[in-house]
Coordinates of C-alpha atoms in Angstrom, one line a residue:
K186 CA 0.0 0.0 0.0
L187 CA 2.9 2.4 0.8
A188 CA 4.4 1.7 -2.5
Q189 CA 1.1 2.7 -4.2
L190 CA 0.9 5.9 -2.1
D191 CA 4.6 6.8 -2.4
G192 CA 4.9 10.6 -2.9
Q193 CA 1.1 11.3 -2.5
A194 CA -0.1 13.8 0.1
A195 CA -0.6 12.3 3.6
K196 CA -3.5 13.7 5.5
L197 CA -2.9 12.5 9.1
D198 CA -4.8 12.7 12.2
N199 CA -1.7 13.6 14.1
Y200 CA -1.1 17.1 15.7
V201 CA 2.7 16.8 15.2
A202 CA 2.4 16.1 11.5
G203 CA 2.6 19.2 9.3
P204 CA 0.3 20.0 6.4
K205 CA 2.9 19.1 3.6
R206 CA 3.5 15.5 4.6
K207 CA 3.8 12.9 1.9
W208 CA 3.7 9.1 2.1
L209 CA 7.0 7.2 1.8
R210 CA 7.4 3.7 0.5
G211 CA 9.4 1.1 2.4
L212 CA 13.1 1.6 1.7
W213 CA 14.0 -2.0 2.3
E214 CA 12.6 -5.4 1.0
F215 CA 10.7 -7.7 3.3
Q216 CA 10.7 -11.4 3.0
Q217 CA 9.0 -14.2 4.9
H218 CA 11.1 -16.3 7.2
G219 CA 10.9 -19.4 9.3
Q220 CA 8.0 -21.8 9.6
C221 CA 5.7 -19.0 10.7
G222 CA 6.4 -16.9 7.6
A223 CA 6.8 -13.7 9.5
P224 CA 7.9 -10.8 7.2
V225 CA 11.3 -9.3 8.2
S226 CA 13.1 -6.4 6.7
S227 CA 16.4 -6.9 4.9
L228 CA 17.9 -4.7 7.6
F229 CA 17.9 -7.7 10.0
P230 CA 19.3 -10.8 8.3
H231 CA 20.6 -12.3 11.6
I232 CA 17.4 -11.7 13.6
A233 CA 15.4 -13.1 10.7
K234 CA 16.8 -16.6 11.3
H235 CA 15.1 -16.5 14.7
V236 CA 11.6 -15.6 13.9
D237 CA 10.1 -18.9 15.0
S238 CA 11.3 -18.0 18.5
L239 CA 9.9 -14.5 18.5
A240 CA 6.5 -13.1 19.5
I241 CA 6.1 -9.9 17.5
I242 CA 3.7 -7.4 19.1
R243 CA 2.7 -4.4 16.9
S244 CA -0.1 -3.1 19.1
M245 CA 2.0 -1.3 21.7
K246 CA 2.0 2.5 21.7
A247 CA 3.1 5.5 23.8
Q248 CA 0.5 8.1 25.0
F249 CA 2.7 11.1 24.3
P250 CA 5.1 11.9 21.4
L251 CA 7.9 12.7 23.7
H252 CA 11.0 10.4 23.9
A253 CA 11.7 10.9 27.6
R254 CA 8.0 10.2 28.6
G255 CA 8.0 7.2 26.2
N256 CA 11.1 5.8 27.7
V257 CA 9.9 6.2 31.2
L258 CA 6.5 4.6 30.2
L259 CA 8.4 1.7 28.6
H260 CA 10.5 1.0 31.7
T261 CA 8.1 1.8 34.6
G262 CA 4.6 1.6 33.1
R263 CA 4.0 5.2 34.2
N264 CA 4.2 8.5 32.3
V265 CA 5.8 10.3 35.3
G266 CA 9.0 9.6 37.3
G267 CA 9.4 8.4 40.7
Y268 CA 8.3 4.8 40.1
P269 CA 10.3 1.5 40.0
S270 CA 11.6 0.3 36.7
L271 CA 10.7 -3.2 35.5
G272 CA 14.2 -4.4 36.5
S273 CA 13.6 -3.2 40.1
W274 CA 10.3 -4.9 40.4
V275 CA 11.7 -8.2 39.0
T276 CA 14.6 -8.2 41.4
Y277 CA 12.3 -7.1 44.3
G278 CA 9.9 -10.0 43.6
L279 CA 12.4 -12.7 42.6
A280 CA 15.8 -11.5 44.0
S281 CA 19.1 -12.5 42.2
E282 CA 20.2 -16.1 41.7
N283 CA 23.8 -15.1 42.6
R284 CA 24.2 -13.3 46.0
N285 CA 27.6 -12.0 44.9
L286 CA 26.2 -10.1 41.9
P287 CA 23.5 -7.4 41.7
G288 CA 20.1 -8.7 40.5
Y289 CA 19.6 -5.8 37.9
V290 CA 22.5 -4.8 35.6
L291 CA 22.4 -2.2 32.9
L292 CA 25.0 -2.5 30.0
R293 CA 25.4 0.8 28.2
D294 CA 27.9 3.3 26.6
A295 CA 28.5 6.8 28.0
Y296 CA 25.1 7.9 26.5
V297 CA 22.0 8.0 28.7
P298 CA 18.7 7.5 26.8
P299 CA 15.9 10.2 27.0
G300 CA 14.3 10.1 30.3
G301 CA 17.7 9.7 32.0
I302 CA 18.5 7.4 34.9
E303 CA 14.7 7.5 35.9
N304 CA 14.4 4.7 33.4
F305 CA 16.6 2.4 35.6
S306 CA 15.5 3.8 39.0
N307 CA 14.4 1.9 42.1
G308 CA 11.6 4.4 42.7
F309 CA 10.3 3.9 46.2
L310 CA 11.8 0.5 46.4
P311 CA 15.0 0.1 48.5
A312 CA 18.1 1.3 46.6
T313 CA 19.4 -2.3 46.4
H314 CA 17.0 -2.7 43.5
Q315 CA 18.3 0.1 41.3
A316 CA 20.3 -0.8 38.2
T317 CA 24.1 -1.3 38.4
H318 CA 25.7 0.3 35.4
L319 CA 28.5 -1.5 33.4
R320 CA 30.1 0.8 30.7
D321 CA 31.6 -0.5 27.5
E322 CA 34.7 1.5 27.7
G323 CA 37.3 2.2 30.4
T324 CA 36.5 0.9 34.0
P325 CA 33.2 -1.0 33.7
V326 CA 32.2 -0.2 37.4
E327 CA 33.6 2.9 39.1
N328 CA 35.1 2.6 42.6
L329 CA 35.1 -1.2 42.7
T330 CA 38.9 -1.7 43.0
P331 CA 39.8 -1.6 46.7
A332 CA 42.2 1.0 47.9
D333 CA 43.8 -1.5 50.2
A334 CA 45.8 -4.3 48.6
D335 CA 45.4 -6.3 51.9
Q336 CA 41.8 -7.6 52.0
R337 CA 42.0 -7.9 55.8
I338 CA 42.5 -4.1 56.1
Q339 CA 39.5 -3.5 53.8
R340 CA 37.4 -6.0 55.7
A341 CA 38.3 -4.3 59.0
K342 CA 37.3 -0.8 57.5
L343 CA 34.0 -2.2 56.4
D344 CA 33.3 -3.8 59.7
A345 CA 34.1 -0.5 61.5
I346 CA 31.8 1.5 59.2
L347 CA 29.1 -1.1 59.7
A348 CA 29.4 -0.9 63.5
Q349 CA 29.0 2.9 63.1
D350 CA 25.9 2.6 60.9
R351 CA 24.3 0.1 63.3
K352 CA 24.4 2.7 66.1
L353 CA 22.1 4.9 64.1
P354 CA 18.3 4.6 64.3
A355 CA 16.7 2.2 62.0
D356 CA 16.4 3.7 58.5
G357 CA 15.6 2.0 55.2
A358 CA 18.0 4.2 53.3
I359 CA 20.9 3.3 55.6
E360 CA 20.0 -0.4 55.4
A361 CA 20.1 -0.1 51.6
A362 CA 23.5 1.7 51.7
I363 CA 24.9 -1.0 53.9
A364 CA 23.7 -3.7 51.6
N365 CA 25.1 -2.0 48.5
Y366 CA 28.5 -1.6 50.1
E367 CA 28.5 -5.3 51.1
M368 CA 27.5 -6.2 47.5
A369 CA 30.4 -4.0 46.2
Y370 CA 32.7 -5.9 48.5
R371 CA 31.6 -9.3 47.1
M372 CA 31.6 -8.0 43.5
Q373 CA 35.3 -7.1 43.7
S374 CA 36.6 -10.6 43.0
L375 CA 33.7 -11.8 40.8
V376 CA 33.1 -8.9 38.4
P377 CA 36.7 -8.9 36.8
D378 CA 36.5 -12.6 36.2
L379 CA 33.0 -12.4 34.8
L380 CA 33.9 -9.7 32.3
D381 CA 37.1 -11.4 31.3
L382 CA 36.4 -12.4 27.7
S383 CA 39.7 -14.4 27.3
K384 CA 37.7 -17.4 28.3
E385 CA 35.5 -17.1 25.2
T386 CA 36.4 -18.9 22.0
E387 CA 37.4 -16.7 19.0
A388 CA 34.5 -18.3 17.2
T389 CA 32.0 -16.9 19.8
K390 CA 33.6 -13.5 19.6
R391 CA 33.3 -13.4 15.8
M392 CA 29.7 -14.6 16.0
Y393 CA 28.8 -11.6 18.2
G394 CA 30.8 -9.1 16.0
L395 CA 33.7 -8.2 18.3
D396 CA 35.9 -8.2 15.1
A397 CA 33.8 -5.7 13.3
D398 CA 35.3 -2.7 11.7
D399 CA 32.6 -0.3 13.1
K400 CA 33.4 0.8 16.6
P401 CA 29.8 1.1 17.8
Q402 CA 29.1 -2.4 16.5
R403 CA 32.0 -3.8 18.4
A404 CA 30.8 -1.9 21.6
Y405 CA 27.3 -3.3 21.3
A406 CA 28.6 -6.8 20.5
L407 CA 30.7 -6.6 23.7
Q408 CA 27.7 -5.7 25.8
C409 CA 25.6 -8.5 24.3
L410 CA 28.3 -11.1 25.1
R411 CA 28.5 -9.7 28.6
A412 CA 24.8 -10.0 28.9
R413 CA 25.0 -13.8 28.1
R414 CA 27.8 -14.2 30.8
L415 CA 25.7 -12.2 33.4
I416 CA 22.6 -14.3 32.6
E417 CA 24.7 -17.5 32.8
A418 CA 26.1 -16.3 36.2
G419 CA 22.5 -15.9 37.7
V420 CA 21.9 -12.1 37.2
R421 CA 18.1 -11.9 37.1
F422 CA 17.5 -8.8 34.9
V423 CA 19.9 -7.5 32.3
E424 CA 19.3 -4.5 30.0
V425 CA 21.5 -3.5 27.1
T426 CA 21.0 0.0 25.5
C427 CA 22.0 0.9 21.9
P428 CA 25.0 3.3 21.5
N429 CA 24.0 6.8 20.5
L430 CA 24.9 7.4 16.8
V431 CA 22.9 10.3 15.6
G432 CA 21.5 12.7 18.3
M433 CA 19.9 13.3 21.7
N434 CA 16.4 12.1 20.8
G435 CA 17.5 8.6 20.7
T436 CA 19.6 6.8 18.1
W437 CA 16.6 5.3 16.1
D438 CA 14.8 8.6 15.8
Q439 CA 15.7 9.5 12.2
H440 CA 14.3 12.9 11.2
D441 CA 16.4 12.8 8.1
H442 CA 19.0 10.5 6.4
L443 CA 16.6 7.7 7.1
K444 CA 18.3 5.1 4.9
R445 CA 21.8 5.9 6.0
D446 CA 21.1 6.0 9.7
H447 CA 18.7 3.1 9.9
E448 CA 21.1 0.9 8.1
H449 CA 23.9 1.9 10.5
N450 CA 21.7 1.2 13.5
A451 CA 20.7 -2.2 12.1
R452 CA 24.3 -3.1 11.3
V453 CA 25.4 -2.1 14.9
T454 CA 22.7 -4.3 16.6
D455 CA 21.4 -7.1 14.2
Q456 CA 24.5 -9.5 14.4
A457 CA 24.9 -9.2 18.2
I458 CA 21.2 -9.8 19.0
G459 CA 21.1 -12.7 16.6
A460 CA 24.3 -14.1 18.3
L461 CA 22.8 -13.7 21.8
L462 CA 19.7 -15.7 20.8
T463 CA 21.9 -18.4 19.2
D464 CA 24.3 -18.6 22.1
L465 CA 21.5 -18.7 24.7
K466 CA 19.8 -21.5 22.8
Q467 CA 23.0 -23.5 22.4
R468 CA 23.4 -23.3 26.2
G469 CA 19.9 -24.3 27.1
L470 CA 19.3 -20.8 28.5
L471 CA 16.7 -19.5 26.0
D472 CA 14.0 -21.8 27.5
E473 CA 14.2 -19.9 30.7
T474 CA 15.2 -16.3 29.5
L475 CA 12.7 -13.7 28.2
I476 CA 14.3 -11.4 25.8
V477 CA 12.4 -8.0 25.1
W478 CA 13.6 -5.9 22.2
A479 CA 11.7 -2.6 22.0
G480 CA 11.9 1.1 21.6
E481 CA 9.8 3.9 23.2
F482 CA 7.8 4.6 20.0
G483 CA 7.9 4.5 16.3
R484 CA 7.2 7.0 13.5
T485 CA 4.4 7.1 10.9
P486 CA 5.5 6.3 7.3
D487 CA 5.4 9.8 5.9

């Protein structure tokens, strides 16, 4: 239908659409894939191999055409801030399967999506249920390396701080802070080993795209491979955000250069997501892992 209407005036019941809008045909070919015959764009050849494992939902929508509010709605189910994100609720209800790792981990680059850290907030739940951020460059987690080489000295300092805290009146914020410090102490030995990719085969690294020429593609591949390792280690809820390629509204929000930028975004994400699905399936983890791939909202084809 869009091919038939291409170039014709588009009269849309949409207050953000101007009077001179025209319909635009699809810029990529769609083909049916898998036993289900789901049509998938040529942008996503790797994900297309997994259509029989996907539930494709097209009925979701945001209530406001604002990226920040759309993201907060996506993460918390509310249009306003101050409420726990889905990751916080999941860890609050189910806890983590590994007491030495946080239950909710966010894998991202330096860019924070529209809506800010409110997307990953614990809201009114204890601070132990907020996301722990792991960056793709530099030190993954700040302030995790102990100042004291001797663990006995560090343990003695923590015990002294704990004793001071216990003298204070009962307070949920203090209890959460204590729990977070204790978690950080336990993470010191486990996180470096968990993020050490030298234990992965070269074939696995290539499957994810860690050898790609494109730097954002390598960064996203790194975070998807880390996601599999975290899931394997018992982390309950893991989120990977796309690297920011084009602007502050969100990397998939192409106001112009639609073909160029969508193709770059797809190249950055398609291979690593396909590899994550393959890897989880090979290890028997896909049966017990729910993967949600989503954005805050889309655009009309005009």
